[in-house]
Coordinates of C-alpha atoms in Angstrom, one line a residue:
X1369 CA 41.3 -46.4 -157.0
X1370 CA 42.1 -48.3 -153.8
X1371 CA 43.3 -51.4 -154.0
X1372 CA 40.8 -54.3 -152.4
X1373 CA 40.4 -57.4 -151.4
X1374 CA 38.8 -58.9 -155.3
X1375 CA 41.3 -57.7 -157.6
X1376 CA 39.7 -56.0 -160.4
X1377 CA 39.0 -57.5 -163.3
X1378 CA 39.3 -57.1 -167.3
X1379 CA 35.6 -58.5 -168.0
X1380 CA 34.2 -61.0 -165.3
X1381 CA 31.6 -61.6 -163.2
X1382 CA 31.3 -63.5 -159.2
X1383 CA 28.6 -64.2 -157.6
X1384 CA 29.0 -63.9 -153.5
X1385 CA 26.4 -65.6 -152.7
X1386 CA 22.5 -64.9 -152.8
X1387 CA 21.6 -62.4 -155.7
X1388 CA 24.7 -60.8 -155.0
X1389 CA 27.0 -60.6 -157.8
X1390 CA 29.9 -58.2 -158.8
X1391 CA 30.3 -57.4 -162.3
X1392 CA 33.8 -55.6 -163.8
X1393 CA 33.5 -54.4 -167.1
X1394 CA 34.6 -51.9 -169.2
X1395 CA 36.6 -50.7 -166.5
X1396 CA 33.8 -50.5 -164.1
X1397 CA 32.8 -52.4 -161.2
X1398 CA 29.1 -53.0 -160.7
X1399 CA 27.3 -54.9 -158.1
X1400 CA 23.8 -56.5 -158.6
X1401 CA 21.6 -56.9 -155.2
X1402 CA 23.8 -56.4 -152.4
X1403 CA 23.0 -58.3 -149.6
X1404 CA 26.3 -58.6 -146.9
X1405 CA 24.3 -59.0 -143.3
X1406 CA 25.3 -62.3 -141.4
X1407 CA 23.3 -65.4 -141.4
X1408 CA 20.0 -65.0 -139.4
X1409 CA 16.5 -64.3 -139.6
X1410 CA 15.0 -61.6 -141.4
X1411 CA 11.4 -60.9 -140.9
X1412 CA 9.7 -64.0 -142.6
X1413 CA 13.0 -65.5 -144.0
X1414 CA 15.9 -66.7 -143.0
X1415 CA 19.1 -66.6 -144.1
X1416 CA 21.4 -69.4 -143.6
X1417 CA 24.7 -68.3 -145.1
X1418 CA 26.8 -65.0 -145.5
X1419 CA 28.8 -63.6 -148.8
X1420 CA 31.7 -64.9 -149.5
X1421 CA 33.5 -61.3 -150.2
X1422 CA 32.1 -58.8 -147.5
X1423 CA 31.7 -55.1 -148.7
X1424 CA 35.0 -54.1 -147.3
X1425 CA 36.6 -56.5 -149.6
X1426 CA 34.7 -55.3 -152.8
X1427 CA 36.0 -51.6 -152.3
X1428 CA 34.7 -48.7 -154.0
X1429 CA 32.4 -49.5 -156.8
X1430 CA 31.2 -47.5 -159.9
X1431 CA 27.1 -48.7 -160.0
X1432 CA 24.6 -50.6 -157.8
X1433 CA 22.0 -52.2 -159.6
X1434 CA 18.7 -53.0 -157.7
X1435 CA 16.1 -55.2 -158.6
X1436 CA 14.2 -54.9 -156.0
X1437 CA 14.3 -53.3 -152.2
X1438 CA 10.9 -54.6 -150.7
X1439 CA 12.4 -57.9 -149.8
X1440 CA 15.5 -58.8 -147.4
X1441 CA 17.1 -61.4 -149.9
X1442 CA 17.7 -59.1 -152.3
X1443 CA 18.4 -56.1 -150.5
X1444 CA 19.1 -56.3 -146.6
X1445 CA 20.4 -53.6 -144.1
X1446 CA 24.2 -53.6 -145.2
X1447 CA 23.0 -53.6 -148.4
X1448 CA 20.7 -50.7 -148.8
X1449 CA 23.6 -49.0 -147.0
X1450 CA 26.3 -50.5 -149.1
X1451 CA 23.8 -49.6 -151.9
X1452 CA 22.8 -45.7 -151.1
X1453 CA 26.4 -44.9 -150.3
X1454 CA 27.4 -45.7 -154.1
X1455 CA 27.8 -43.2 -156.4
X1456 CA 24.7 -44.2 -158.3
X1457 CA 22.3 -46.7 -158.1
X1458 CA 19.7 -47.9 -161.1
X1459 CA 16.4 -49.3 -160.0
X1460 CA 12.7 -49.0 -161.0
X1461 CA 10.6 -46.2 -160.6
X1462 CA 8.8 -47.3 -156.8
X1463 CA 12.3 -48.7 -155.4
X1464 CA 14.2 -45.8 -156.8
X1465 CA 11.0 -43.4 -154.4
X1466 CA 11.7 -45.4 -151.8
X1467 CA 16.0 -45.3 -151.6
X1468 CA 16.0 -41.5 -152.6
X1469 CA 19.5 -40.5 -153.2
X1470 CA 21.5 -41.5 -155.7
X1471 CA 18.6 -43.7 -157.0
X1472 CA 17.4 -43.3 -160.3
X1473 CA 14.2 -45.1 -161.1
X1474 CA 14.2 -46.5 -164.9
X1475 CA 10.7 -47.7 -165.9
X1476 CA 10.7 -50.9 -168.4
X1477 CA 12.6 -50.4 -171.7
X1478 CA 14.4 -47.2 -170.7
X1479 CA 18.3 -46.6 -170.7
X1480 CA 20.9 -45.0 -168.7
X1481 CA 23.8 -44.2 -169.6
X1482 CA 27.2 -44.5 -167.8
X1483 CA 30.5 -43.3 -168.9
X1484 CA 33.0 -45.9 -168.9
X1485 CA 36.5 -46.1 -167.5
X1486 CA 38.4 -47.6 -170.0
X1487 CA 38.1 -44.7 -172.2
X1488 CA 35.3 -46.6 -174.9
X1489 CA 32.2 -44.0 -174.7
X1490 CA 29.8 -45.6 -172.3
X1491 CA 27.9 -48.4 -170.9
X1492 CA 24.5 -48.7 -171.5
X1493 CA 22.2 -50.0 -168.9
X1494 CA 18.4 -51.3 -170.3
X1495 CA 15.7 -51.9 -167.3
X1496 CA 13.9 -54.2 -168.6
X1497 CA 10.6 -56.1 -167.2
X1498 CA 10.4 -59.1 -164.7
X1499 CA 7.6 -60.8 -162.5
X1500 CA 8.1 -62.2 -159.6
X1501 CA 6.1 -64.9 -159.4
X1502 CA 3.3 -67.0 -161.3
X1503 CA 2.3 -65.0 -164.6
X1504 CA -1.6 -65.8 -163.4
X1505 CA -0.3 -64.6 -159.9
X1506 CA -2.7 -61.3 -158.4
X1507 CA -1.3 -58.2 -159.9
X1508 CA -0.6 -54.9 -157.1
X1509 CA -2.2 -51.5 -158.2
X1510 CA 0.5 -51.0 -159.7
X1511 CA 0.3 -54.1 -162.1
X1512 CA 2.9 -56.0 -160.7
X1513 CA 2.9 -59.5 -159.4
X1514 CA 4.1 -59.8 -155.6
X1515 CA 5.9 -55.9 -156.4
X1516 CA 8.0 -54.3 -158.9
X1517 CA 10.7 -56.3 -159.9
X1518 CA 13.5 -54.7 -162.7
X1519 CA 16.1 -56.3 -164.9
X1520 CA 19.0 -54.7 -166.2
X1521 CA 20.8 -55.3 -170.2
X1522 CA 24.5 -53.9 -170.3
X1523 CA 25.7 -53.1 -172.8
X1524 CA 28.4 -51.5 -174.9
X1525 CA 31.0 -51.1 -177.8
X1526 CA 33.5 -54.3 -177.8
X1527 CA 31.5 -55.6 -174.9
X1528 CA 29.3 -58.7 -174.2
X1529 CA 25.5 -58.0 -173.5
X1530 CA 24.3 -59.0 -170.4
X1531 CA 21.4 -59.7 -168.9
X1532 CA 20.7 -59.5 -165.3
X1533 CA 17.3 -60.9 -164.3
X1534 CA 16.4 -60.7 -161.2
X1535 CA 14.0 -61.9 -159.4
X1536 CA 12.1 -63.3 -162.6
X1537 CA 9.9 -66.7 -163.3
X1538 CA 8.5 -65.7 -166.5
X1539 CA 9.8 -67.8 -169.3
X1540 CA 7.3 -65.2 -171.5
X1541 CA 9.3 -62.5 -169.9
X1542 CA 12.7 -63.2 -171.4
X1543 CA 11.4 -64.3 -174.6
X1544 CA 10.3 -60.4 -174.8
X1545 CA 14.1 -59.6 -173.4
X1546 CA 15.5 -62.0 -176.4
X1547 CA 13.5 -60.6 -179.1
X1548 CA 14.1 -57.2 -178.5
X1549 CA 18.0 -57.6 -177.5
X1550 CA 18.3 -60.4 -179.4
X1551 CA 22.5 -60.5 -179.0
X1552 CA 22.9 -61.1 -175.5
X1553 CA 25.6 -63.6 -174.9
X1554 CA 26.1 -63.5 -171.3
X1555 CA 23.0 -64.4 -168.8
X1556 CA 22.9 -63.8 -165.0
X1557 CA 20.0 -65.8 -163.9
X1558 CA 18.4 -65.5 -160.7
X1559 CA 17.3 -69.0 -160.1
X1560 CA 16.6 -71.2 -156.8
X1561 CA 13.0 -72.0 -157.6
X1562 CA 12.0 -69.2 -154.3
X1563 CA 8.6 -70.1 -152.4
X1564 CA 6.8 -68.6 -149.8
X1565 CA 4.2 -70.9 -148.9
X1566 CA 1.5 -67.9 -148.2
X1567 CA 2.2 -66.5 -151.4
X1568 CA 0.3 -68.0 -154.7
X1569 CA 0.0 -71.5 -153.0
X1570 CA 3.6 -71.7 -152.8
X1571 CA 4.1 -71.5 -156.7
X1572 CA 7.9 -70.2 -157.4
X1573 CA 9.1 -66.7 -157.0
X1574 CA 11.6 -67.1 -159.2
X1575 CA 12.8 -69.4 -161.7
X1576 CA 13.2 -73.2 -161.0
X1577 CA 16.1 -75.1 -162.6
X1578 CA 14.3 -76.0 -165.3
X1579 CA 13.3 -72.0 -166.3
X1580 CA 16.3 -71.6 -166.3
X1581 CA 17.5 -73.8 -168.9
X1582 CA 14.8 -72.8 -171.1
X1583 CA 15.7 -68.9 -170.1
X1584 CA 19.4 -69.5 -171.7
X1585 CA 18.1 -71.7 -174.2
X1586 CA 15.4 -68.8 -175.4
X1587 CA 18.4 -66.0 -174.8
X1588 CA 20.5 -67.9 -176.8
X1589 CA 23.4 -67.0 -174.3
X1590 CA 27.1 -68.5 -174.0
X1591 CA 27.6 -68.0 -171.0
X1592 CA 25.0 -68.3 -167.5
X1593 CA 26.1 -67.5 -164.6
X1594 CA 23.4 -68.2 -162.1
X1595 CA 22.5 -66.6 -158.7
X1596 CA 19.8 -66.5 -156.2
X1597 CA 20.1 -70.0 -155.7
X1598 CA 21.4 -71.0 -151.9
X1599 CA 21.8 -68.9 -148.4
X1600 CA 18.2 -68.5 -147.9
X1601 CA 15.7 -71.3 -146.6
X1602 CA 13.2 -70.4 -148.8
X1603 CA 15.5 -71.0 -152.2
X1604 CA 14.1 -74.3 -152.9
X1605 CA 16.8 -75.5 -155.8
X1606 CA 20.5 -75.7 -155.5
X1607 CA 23.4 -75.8 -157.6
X1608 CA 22.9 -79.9 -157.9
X1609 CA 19.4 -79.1 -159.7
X1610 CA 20.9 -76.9 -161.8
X1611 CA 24.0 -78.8 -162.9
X1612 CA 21.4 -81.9 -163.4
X1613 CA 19.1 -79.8 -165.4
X1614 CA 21.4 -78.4 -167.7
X1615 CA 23.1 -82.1 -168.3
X1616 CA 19.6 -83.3 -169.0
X1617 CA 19.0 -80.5 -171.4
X1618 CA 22.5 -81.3 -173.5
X1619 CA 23.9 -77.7 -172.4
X1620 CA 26.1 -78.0 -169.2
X1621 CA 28.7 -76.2 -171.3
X1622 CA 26.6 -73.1 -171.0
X1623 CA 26.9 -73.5 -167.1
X1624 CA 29.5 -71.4 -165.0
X1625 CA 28.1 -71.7 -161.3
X1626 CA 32.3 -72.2 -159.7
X1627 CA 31.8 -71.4 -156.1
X1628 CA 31.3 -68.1 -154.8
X1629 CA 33.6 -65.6 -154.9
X1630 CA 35.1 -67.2 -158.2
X1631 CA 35.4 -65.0 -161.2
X1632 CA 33.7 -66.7 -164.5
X1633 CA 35.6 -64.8 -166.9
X1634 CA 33.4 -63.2 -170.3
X1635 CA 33.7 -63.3 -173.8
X1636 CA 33.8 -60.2 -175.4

């Protein structure tokens, strides 16, 4: 494996900034959302700050996990190519349609399986729901709210769980996660309280600070680690709503949110 510019790690994950985190476990590395295009507009949004690793200096990776591909902040042009150039790439059923090759659509409450490198079977990966947006928000044809959204549950022999949200702000939607993997101890939380004023009257897209306590609270996780939460104008919470609502809640120790391109190193 070629050497890179973020060492490889044991079992750790980094955010880079946006959704965009990179996740080494179990001798893999995986990256959720890639989004590396510079600072700029894109179509409605607007980004307002890079990643703090570029896709150069992540290297060859193992898995791309999409949530979504319909929106720019989660997947923009470097990374649907970074994406599509890995050698496989979970999504849901519509997104994987869409990407074609290596995407494999998983549809709620499916798995895929992934052999590991560290010589310990394989890492199983859970798509499990998510809305984005206002549970009483208009549903598509397809009975989702603003468009299919997927989390991801990893999971494996030795390992921690972890759940990857996405682009979630249903608080009913990870009680489901909890009670049917009810050991995850390791939550990625997309956060930053996302709105789009013409979209239901400019109710969040995704969960606000205080979800998000109540999303690791519900999980009963050890460690968050949350994303989605600056480089875009539209994010609408930062890291200082975060820190403040997980002090007022009595659980800053749960907290990891160092700044990007920090490993937050997991229990196992």
């Amino acid at each position: 494996m070629a050497t890179t510019g973020l060492p490889r790690q044991e079992c750790a994950v980094t955010v880079l900034g946006g959704p965009t985190a990179v996740i080494d476990i179990a001798g893999l590395r995986i990256v959720s959302d890639p989004t590396f295009d510079p600072p700029g507009p894109q179509g409605y949004l607007t980004k307002t700050t890079g990643p703090a690793v570029d896709e150069q200096s992540v290297g060859p990776v193992d898995l791309v996990l999409v949530s979504h591909d319909l929106h720019p902040d989660n997947l923009d042009a470097s990374g649907r190519a970074f994406a599509t150039s890995a050698p496989l790439l979970l999504t849901g059923p519509l997104a994987a349609a869409r990407l074609g090759a290596p995407a494999v659509g998983l549809a709620p409450w499916t798995t895929h399986t992934v052999r590991r490198r560290d010589g310990e079977g394989d890492l199983t990966v859970l798509a499990v729901p998510a809305v984005h947006g206002p549970e009483d928000g208009e549903r598509d044809a397809d009975g989702n709210v603003n468009c299919e959204v997927t989390g991801f549950v990893l999971s494996g022999e030795g390992l921690p769980t972890l759940y990857v949200s996405g682009d979630n702000a249903s608080i009913r939607t990870v009680a489901e996660v909890s009670r049917r993997v009810p050991d995850i101890s390791v939550a990625l939380l997309h956060a930053g309280a996302a709105r789009v004023p013409a979209k239901f009257e400019g109710r969040p897209l995704s969960m606000d600070s205080g979800r998000t306590v109540s999303a690791a609270a519900v999980l009963g996780a050890t460690i968050v680690v949350p994303a989605h939460y600056d480089g875009w104008t539209h994010f609408s919470e930062g890291r200082a709503e975060l820190e403040h609502a997980f002090h007022e809640a009595g659980l800053s120790s749960l907290l990891h949110a160092p700044a990007h391109g920090t490993w937050v190193h997991l229990n196992s």
